PDB file of C-alpha atoms in Angstrom:
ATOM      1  CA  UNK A 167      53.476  61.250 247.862  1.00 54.00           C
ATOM      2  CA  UNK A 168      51.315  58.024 248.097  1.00 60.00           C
ATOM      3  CA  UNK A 169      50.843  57.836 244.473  1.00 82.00           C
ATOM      4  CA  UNK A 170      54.586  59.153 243.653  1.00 94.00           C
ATOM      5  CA  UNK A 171      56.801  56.959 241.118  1.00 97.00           C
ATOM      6  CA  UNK A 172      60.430  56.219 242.586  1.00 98.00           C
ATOM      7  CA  UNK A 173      63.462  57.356 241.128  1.00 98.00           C
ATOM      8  CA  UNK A 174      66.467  55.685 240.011  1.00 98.00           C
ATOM      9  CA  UNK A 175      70.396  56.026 239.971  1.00 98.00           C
ATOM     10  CA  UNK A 176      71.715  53.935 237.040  1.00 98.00           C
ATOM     11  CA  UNK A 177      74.986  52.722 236.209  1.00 94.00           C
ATOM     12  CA  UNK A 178      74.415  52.987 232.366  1.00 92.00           C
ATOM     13  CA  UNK A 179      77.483  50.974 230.800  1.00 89.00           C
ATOM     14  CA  UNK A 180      79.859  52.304 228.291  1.00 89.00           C
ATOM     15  CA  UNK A 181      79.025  53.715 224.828  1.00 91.00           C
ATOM     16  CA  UNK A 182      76.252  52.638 222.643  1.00 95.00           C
ATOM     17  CA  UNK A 183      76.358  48.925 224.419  1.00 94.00           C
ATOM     18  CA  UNK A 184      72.935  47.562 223.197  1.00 96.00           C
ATOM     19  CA  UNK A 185      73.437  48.146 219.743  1.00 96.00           C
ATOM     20  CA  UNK A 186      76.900  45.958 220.192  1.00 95.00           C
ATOM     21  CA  UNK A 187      75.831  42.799 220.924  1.00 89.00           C
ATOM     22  CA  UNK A 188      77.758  40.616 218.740  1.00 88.00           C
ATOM     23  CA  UNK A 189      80.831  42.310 219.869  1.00 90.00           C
ATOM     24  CA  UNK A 190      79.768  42.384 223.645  1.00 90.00           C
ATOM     25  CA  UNK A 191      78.400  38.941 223.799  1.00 90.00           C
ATOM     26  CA  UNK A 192      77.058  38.280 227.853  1.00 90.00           C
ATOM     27  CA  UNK A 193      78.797  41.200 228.754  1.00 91.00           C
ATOM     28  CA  UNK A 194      76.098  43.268 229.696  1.00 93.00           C
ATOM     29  CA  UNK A 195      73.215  40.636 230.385  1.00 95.00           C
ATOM     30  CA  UNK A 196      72.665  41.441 233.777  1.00 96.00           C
ATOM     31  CA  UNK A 197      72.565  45.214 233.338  1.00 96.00           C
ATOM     32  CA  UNK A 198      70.350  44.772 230.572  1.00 97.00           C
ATOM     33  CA  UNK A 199      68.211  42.914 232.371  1.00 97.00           C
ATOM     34  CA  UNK A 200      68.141  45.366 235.393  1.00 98.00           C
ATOM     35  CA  UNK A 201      67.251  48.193 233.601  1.00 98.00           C
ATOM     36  CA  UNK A 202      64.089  45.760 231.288  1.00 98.00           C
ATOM     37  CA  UNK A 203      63.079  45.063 234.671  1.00 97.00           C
ATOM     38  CA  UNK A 204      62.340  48.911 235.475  1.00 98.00           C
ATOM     39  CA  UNK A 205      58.487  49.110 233.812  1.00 97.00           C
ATOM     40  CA  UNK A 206      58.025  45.971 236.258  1.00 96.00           C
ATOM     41  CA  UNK A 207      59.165  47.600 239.183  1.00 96.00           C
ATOM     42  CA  UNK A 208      56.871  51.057 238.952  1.00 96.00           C
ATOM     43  CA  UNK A 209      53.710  49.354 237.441  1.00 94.00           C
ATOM     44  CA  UNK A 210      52.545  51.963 235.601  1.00 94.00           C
ATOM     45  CA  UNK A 211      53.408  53.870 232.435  1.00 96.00           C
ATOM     46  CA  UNK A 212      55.218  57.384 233.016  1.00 98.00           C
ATOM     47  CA  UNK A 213      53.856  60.174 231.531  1.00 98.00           C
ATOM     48  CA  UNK A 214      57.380  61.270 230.658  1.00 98.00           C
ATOM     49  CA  UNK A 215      61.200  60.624 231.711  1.00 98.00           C
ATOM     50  CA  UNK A 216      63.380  63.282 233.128  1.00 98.00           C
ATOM     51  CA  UNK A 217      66.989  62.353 233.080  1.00 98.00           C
ATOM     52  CA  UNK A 218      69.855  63.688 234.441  1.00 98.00           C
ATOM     53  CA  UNK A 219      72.673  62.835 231.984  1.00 96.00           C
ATOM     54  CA  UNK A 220      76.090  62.659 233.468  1.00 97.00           C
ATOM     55  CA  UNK A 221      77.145  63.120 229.872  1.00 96.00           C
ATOM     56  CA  UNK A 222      75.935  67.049 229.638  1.00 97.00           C
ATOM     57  CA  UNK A 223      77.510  69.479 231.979  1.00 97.00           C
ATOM     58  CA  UNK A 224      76.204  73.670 231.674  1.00 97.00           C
ATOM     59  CA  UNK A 225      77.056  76.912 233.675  1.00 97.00           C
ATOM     60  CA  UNK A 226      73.344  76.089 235.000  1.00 98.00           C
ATOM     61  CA  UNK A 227      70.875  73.502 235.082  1.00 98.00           C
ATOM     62  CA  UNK A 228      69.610  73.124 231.895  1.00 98.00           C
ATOM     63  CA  UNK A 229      66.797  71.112 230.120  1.00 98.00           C
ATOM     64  CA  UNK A 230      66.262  69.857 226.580  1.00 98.00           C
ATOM     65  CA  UNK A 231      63.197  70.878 225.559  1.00 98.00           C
ATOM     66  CA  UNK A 232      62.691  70.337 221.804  1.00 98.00           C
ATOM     67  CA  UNK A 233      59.306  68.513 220.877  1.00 98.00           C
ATOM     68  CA  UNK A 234      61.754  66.211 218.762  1.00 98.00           C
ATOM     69  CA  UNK A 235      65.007  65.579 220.132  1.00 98.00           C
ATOM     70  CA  UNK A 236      67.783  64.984 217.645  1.00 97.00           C
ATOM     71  CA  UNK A 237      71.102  61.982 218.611  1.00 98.00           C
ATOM     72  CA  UNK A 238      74.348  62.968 220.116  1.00 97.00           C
ATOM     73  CA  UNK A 239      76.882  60.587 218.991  1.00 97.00           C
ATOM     74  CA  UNK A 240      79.231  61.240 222.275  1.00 94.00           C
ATOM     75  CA  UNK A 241      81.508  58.534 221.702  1.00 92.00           C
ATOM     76  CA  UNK A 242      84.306  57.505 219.803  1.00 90.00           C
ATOM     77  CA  UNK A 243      85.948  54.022 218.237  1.00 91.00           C
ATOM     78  CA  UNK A 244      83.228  52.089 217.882  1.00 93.00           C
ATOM     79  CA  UNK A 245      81.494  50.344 215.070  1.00 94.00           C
ATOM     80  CA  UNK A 246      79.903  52.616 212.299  1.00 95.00           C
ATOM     81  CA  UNK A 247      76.436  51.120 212.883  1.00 96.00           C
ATOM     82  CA  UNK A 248      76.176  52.678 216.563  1.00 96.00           C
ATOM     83  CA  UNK A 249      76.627  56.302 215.031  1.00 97.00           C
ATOM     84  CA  UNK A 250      73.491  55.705 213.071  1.00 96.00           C
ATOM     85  CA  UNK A 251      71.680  54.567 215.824  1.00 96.00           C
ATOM     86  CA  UNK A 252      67.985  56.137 216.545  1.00 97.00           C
ATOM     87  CA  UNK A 253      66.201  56.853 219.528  1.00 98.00           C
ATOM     88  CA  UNK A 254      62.992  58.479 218.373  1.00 97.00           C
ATOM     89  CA  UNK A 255      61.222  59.142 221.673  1.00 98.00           C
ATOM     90  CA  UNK A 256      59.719  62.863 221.559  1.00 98.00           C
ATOM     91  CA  UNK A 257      60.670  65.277 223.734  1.00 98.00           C
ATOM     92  CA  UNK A 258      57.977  67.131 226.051  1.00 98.00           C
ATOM     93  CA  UNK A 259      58.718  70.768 226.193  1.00 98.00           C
ATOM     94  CA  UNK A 260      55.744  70.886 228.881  1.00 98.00           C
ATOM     95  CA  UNK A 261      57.598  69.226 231.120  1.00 98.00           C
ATOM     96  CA  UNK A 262      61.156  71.280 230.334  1.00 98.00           C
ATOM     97  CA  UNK A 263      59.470  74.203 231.229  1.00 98.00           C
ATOM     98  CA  UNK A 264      57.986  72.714 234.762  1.00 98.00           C
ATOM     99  CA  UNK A 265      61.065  71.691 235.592  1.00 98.00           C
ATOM    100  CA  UNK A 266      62.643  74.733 234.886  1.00 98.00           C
ATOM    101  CA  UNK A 267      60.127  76.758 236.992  1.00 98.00           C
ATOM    102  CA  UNK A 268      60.562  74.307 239.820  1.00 98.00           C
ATOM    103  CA  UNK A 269      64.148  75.292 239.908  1.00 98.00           C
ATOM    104  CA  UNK A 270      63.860  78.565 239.566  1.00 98.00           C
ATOM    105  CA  UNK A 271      61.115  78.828 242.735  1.00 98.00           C
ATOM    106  CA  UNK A 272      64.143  76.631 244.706  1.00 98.00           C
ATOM    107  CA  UNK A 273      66.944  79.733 243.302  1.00 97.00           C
ATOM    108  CA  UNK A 274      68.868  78.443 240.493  1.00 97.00           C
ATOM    109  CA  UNK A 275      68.846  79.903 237.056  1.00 95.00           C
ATOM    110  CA  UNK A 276      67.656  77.315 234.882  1.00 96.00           C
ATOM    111  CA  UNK A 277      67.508  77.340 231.134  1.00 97.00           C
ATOM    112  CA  UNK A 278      65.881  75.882 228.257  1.00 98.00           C
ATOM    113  CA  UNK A 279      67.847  74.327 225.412  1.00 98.00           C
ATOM    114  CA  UNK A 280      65.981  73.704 221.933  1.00 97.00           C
ATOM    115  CA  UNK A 281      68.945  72.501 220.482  1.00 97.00           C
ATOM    116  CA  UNK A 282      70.060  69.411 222.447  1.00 98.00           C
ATOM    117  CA  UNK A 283      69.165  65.732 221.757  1.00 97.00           C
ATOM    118  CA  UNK A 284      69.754  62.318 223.682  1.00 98.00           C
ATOM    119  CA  UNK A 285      73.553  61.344 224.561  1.00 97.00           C
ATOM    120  CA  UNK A 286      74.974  58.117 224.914  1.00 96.00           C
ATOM    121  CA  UNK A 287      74.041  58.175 228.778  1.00 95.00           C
ATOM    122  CA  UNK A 288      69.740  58.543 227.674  1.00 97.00           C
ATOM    123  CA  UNK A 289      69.150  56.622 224.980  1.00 97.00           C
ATOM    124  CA  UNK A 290      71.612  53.577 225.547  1.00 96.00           C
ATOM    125  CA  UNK A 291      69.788  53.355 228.979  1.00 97.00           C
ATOM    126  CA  UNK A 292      66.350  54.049 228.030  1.00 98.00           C
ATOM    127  CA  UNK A 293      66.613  51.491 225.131  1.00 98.00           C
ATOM    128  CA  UNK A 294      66.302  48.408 227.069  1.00 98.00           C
ATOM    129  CA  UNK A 295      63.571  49.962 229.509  1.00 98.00           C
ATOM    130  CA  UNK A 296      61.384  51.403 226.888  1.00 98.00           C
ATOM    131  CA  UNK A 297      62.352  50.308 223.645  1.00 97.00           C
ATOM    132  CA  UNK A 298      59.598  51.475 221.553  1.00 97.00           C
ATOM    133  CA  UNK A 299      60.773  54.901 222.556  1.00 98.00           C
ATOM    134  CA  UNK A 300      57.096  55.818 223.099  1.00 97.00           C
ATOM    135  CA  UNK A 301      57.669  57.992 226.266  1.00 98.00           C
ATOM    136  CA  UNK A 302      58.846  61.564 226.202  1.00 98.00           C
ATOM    137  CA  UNK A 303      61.937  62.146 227.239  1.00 98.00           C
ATOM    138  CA  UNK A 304      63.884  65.367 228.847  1.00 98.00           C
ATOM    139  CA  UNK A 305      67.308  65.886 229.856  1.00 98.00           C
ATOM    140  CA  UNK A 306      68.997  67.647 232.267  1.00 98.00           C
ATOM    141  CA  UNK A 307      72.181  68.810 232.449  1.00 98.00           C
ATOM    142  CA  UNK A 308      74.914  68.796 235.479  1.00 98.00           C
ATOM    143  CA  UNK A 309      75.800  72.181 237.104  1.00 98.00           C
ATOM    144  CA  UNK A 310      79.516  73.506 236.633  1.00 96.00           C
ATOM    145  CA  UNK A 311      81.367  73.283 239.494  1.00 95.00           C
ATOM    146  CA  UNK A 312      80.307  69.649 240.759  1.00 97.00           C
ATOM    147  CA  UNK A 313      78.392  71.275 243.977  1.00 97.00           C
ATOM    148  CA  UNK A 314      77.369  68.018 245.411  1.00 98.00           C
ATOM    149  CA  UNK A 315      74.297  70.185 247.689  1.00 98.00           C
ATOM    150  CA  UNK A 316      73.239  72.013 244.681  1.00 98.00           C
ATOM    151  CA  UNK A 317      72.489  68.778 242.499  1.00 98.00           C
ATOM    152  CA  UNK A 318      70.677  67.440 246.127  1.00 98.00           C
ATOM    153  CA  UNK A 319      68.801  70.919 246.235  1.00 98.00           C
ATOM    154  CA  UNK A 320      67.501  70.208 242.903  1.00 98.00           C
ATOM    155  CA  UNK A 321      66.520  67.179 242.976  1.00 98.00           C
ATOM    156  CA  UNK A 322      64.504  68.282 245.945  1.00 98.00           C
ATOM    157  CA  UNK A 323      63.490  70.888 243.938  1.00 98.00           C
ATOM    158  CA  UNK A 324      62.292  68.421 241.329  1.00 98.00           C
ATOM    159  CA  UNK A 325      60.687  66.107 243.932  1.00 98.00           C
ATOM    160  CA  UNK A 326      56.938  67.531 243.018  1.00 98.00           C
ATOM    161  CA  UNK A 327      57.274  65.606 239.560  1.00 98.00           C
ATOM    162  CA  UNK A 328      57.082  62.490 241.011  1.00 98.00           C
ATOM    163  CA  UNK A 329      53.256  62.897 241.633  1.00 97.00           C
ATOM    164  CA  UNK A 330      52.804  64.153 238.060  1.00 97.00           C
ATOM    165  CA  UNK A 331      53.658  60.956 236.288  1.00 97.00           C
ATOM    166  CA  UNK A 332      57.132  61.985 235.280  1.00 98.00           C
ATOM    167  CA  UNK A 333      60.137  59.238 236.300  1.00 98.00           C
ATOM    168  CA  UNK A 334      63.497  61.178 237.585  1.00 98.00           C
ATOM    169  CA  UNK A 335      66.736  58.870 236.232  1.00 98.00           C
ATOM    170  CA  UNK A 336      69.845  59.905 237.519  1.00 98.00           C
ATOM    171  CA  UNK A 337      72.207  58.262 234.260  1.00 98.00           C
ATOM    172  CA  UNK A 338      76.004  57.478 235.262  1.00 97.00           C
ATOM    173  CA  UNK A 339      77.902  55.042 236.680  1.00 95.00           C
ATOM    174  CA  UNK A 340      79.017  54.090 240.313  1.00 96.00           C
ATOM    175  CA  UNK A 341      82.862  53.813 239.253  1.00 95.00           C
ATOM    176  CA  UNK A 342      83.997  55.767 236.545  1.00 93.00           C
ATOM    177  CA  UNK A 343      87.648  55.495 236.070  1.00 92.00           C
ATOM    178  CA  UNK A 344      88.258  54.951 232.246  1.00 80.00           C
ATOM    179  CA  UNK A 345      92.212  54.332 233.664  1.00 80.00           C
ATOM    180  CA  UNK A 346      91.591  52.237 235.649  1.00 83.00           C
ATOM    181  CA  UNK A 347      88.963  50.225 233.854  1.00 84.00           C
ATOM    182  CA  UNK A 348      90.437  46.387 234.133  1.00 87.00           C
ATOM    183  CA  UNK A 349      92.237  44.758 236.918  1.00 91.00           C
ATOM    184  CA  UNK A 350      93.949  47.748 238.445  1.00 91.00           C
ATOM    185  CA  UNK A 351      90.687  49.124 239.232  1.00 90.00           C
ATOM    186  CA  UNK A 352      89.323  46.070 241.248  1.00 95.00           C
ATOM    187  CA  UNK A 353      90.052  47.629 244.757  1.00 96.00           C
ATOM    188  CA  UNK A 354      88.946  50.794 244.256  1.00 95.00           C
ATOM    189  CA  UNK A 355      85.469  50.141 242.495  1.00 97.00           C
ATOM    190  CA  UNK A 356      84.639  47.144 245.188  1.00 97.00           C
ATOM    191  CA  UNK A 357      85.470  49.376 248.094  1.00 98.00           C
ATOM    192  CA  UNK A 358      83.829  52.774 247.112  1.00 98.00           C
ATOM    193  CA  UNK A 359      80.544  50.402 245.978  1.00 98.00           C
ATOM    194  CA  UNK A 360      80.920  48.653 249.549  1.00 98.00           C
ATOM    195  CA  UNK A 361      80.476  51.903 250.726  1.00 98.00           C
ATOM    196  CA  UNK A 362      78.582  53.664 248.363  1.00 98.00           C
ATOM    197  CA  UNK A 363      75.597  50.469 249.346  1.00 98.00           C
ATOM    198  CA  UNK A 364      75.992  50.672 253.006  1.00 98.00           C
ATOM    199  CA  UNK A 365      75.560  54.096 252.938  1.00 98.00           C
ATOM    200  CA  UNK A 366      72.180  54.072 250.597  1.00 98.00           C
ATOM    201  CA  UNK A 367      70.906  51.297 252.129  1.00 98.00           C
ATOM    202  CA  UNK A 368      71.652  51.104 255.266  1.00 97.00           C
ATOM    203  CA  UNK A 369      71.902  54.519 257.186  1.00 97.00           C
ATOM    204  CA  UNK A 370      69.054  56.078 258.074  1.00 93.00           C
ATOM    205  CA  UNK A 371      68.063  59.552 255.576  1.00 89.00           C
ATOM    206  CA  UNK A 372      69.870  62.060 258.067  1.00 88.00           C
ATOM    207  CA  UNK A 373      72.763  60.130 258.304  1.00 96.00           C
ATOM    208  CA  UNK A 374      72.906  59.498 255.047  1.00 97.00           C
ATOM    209  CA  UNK A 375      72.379  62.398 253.415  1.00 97.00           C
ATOM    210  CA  UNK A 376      75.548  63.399 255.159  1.00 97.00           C
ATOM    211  CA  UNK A 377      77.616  60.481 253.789  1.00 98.00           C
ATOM    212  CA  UNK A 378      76.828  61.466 250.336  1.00 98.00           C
ATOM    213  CA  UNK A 379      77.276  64.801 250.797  1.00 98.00           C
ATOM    214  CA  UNK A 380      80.786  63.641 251.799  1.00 98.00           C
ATOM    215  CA  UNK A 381      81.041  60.984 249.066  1.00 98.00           C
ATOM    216  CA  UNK A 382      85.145  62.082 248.790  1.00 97.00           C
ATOM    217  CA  UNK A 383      85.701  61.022 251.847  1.00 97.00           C
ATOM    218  CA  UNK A 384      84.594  57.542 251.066  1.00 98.00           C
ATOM    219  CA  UNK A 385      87.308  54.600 250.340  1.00 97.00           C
ATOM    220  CA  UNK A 386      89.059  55.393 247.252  1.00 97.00           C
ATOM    221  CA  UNK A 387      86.600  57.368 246.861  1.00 97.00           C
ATOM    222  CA  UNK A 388      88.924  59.722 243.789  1.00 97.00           C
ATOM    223  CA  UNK A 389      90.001  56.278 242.246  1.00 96.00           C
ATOM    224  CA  UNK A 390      86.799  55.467 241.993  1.00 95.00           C
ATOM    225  CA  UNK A 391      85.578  59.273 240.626  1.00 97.00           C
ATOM    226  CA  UNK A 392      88.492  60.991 239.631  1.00 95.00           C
ATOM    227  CA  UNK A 393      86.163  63.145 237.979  1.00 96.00           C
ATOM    228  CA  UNK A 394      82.559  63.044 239.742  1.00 97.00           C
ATOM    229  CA  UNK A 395      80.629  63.991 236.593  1.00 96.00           C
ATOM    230  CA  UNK A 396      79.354  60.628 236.803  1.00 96.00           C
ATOM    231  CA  UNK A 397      78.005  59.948 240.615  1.00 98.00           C
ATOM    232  CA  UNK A 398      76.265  63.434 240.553  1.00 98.00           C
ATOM    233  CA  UNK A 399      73.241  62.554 238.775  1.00 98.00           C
ATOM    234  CA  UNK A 400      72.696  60.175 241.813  1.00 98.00           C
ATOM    235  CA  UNK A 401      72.417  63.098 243.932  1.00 98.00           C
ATOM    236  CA  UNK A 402      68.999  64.617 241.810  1.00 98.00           C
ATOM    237  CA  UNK A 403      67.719  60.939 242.289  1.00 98.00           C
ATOM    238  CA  UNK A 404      68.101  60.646 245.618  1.00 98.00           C
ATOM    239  CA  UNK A 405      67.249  64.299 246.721  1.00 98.00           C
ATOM    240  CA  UNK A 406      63.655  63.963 244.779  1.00 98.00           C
ATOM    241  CA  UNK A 407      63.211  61.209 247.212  1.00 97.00           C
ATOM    242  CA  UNK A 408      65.734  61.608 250.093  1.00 96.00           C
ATOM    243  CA  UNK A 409      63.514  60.279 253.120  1.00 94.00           C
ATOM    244  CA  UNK A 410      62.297  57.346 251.315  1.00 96.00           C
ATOM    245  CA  UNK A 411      63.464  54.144 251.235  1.00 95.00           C
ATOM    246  CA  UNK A 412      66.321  52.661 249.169  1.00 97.00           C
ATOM    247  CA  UNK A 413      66.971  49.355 246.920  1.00 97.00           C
ATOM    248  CA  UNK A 414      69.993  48.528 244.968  1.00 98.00           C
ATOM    249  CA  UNK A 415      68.392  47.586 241.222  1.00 98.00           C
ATOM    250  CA  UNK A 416      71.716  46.038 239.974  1.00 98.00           C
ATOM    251  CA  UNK A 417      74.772  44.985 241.700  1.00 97.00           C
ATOM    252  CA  UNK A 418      78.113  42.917 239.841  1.00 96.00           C
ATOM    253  CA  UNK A 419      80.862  42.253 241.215  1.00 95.00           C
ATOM    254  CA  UNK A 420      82.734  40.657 238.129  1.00 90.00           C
ATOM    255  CA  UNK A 421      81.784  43.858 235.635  1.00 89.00           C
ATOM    256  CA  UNK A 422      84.311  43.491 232.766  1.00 88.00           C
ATOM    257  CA  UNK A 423      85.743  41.103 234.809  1.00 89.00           C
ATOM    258  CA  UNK A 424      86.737  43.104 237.720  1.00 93.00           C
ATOM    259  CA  UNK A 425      84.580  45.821 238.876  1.00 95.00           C
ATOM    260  CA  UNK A 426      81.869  46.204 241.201  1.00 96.00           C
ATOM    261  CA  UNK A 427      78.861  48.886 240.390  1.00 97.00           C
ATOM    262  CA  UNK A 428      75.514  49.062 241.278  1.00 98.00           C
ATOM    263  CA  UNK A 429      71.992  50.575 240.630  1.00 98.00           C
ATOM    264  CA  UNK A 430      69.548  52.208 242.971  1.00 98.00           C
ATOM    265  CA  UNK A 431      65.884  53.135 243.889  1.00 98.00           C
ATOM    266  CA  UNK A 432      64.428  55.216 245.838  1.00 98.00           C
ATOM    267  CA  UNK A 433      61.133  55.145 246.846  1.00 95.00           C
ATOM    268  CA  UNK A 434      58.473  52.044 247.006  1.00 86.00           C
ATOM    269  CA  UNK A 435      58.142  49.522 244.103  1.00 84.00           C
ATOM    270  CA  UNK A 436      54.940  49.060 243.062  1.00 76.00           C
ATOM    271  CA  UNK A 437      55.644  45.584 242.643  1.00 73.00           C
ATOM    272  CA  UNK A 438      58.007  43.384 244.374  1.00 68.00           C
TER     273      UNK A 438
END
């Protein structure tokens, strides 16, 4: 694993934020600048992106794996620019099928998907980290039923991709509350990411395996998730890398004004 790339959690923002600046204004400089930061941080170029969008959910895992991924427009109310909005980065089928296989060898039923393109939670987090879209990019879909070991299983599963070039993003968001998305949900997001960054960062990979595992059990932890579809894509991240070492990417405290959420990596930076 000398030679492996790290892999990422990312909180990804809402909707199709980089195409919005006039209407966002500052708003999401220092997530933007986070995620630019990301060819930096592994020094080399990927041969391809695998992400696990918090915005896809199947019976199974599932992977995209069209040579030319179309746009999913999952959002709603905002300007009519953003629905025409192109991410043009081809997909590698090669890699869908590895993956699959991988998952298959650890037990689950994986499938292929022609037919899918990038969601909100790919390409309005890929745009600021490669915006020439010149990498190939798969998805991956969550597993029904939220199992938090089965998304760790596969991202152990997936863990071999790491020496073959290919960067594993887990794409969703610390604190996902869309209630709760303003002042109300100041408690809950700042003590779920207190935990959520002692836990990753601090406890060492036995111990902290378990804490995630138990991630409901964590201070406010259902305000923070009500629905977990979007901390489960950390668990593929971190179980591709679980014994490795951790660094939070991105951390605000002031998000829209009151919310704390944060980035991770695990495994070694190439630079510092």
């Amino acid at each position: 694993m000398a030679n492996a790339l790290p892999t990422y959690f990312l909180s990804h923002g809402g909707g199709p934020w980089p195409f919005m600046k006039e209407q966002y204004g500052s708003t999401y400089d220092v997530l933007e600048a986070s995620l630019a930061d990301i060819p930096r941080q592994i020094g080399m170029r990927p041969n391809a992106i695998l992400v696990v969008s918090s915005h896809w959910e199947e019976r199974e895992f599932t992977l995209s794996s069209s040579a030319k991924p179309g746009m999913i427009y999952d959002f709603g109310g905002f300007p009519s620019h953003t629905y025409q909005v192109k991410y043009a980065a081809p997909g590698a089928p090669e890699l869908a099928a590895r993956a699959g296989i991988l998952l298959a060898q650890a037990g689950f039923n994986a499938g292929l998907d022609p037919n899918r393109g990038f969601d909100h939670g790919t390409f309005s987090m890929l745009y600021p980290v490669y915006p020439e879209a010149d990498v190939p990019v798969v998805q991956m879909s969550l597993r029904h039923g939220f199992n938090p070991q089965a998304h760790l299983d596969a991202g152990r599963a997936l863990a071999p991709l790491r020496d073959e070039g290919v960067l594993i993003i887990g794409s969703g968001l610390s604190y996902h509350n869309l209630q709760q998305f303003g002042p109300s949900g100041r408690l809950a997001s700042h003590a779920f990411d207190d935990w959520l960054r002692f836990a990753i960062l601090e406890l060492p990979p036995a111990e902290r395996t378990s804490a995630l595992l138990h991630w409901d059990q964590a201070p406010h932890a259902r305000m923070a998730h009500p629905r977990e579809e979007h901390l489960l894509p950390l668990f593929v991240a971190y179980g591709a890398a679980e014994h490795e070492a951790a660094a939070c990417v991105y951390h605000e405290d002031e998000f829209f004004g009151h919310l704390a959420v944060s980035s991770f990596r695990f495994g070694h930076s190439a630079q510092p």
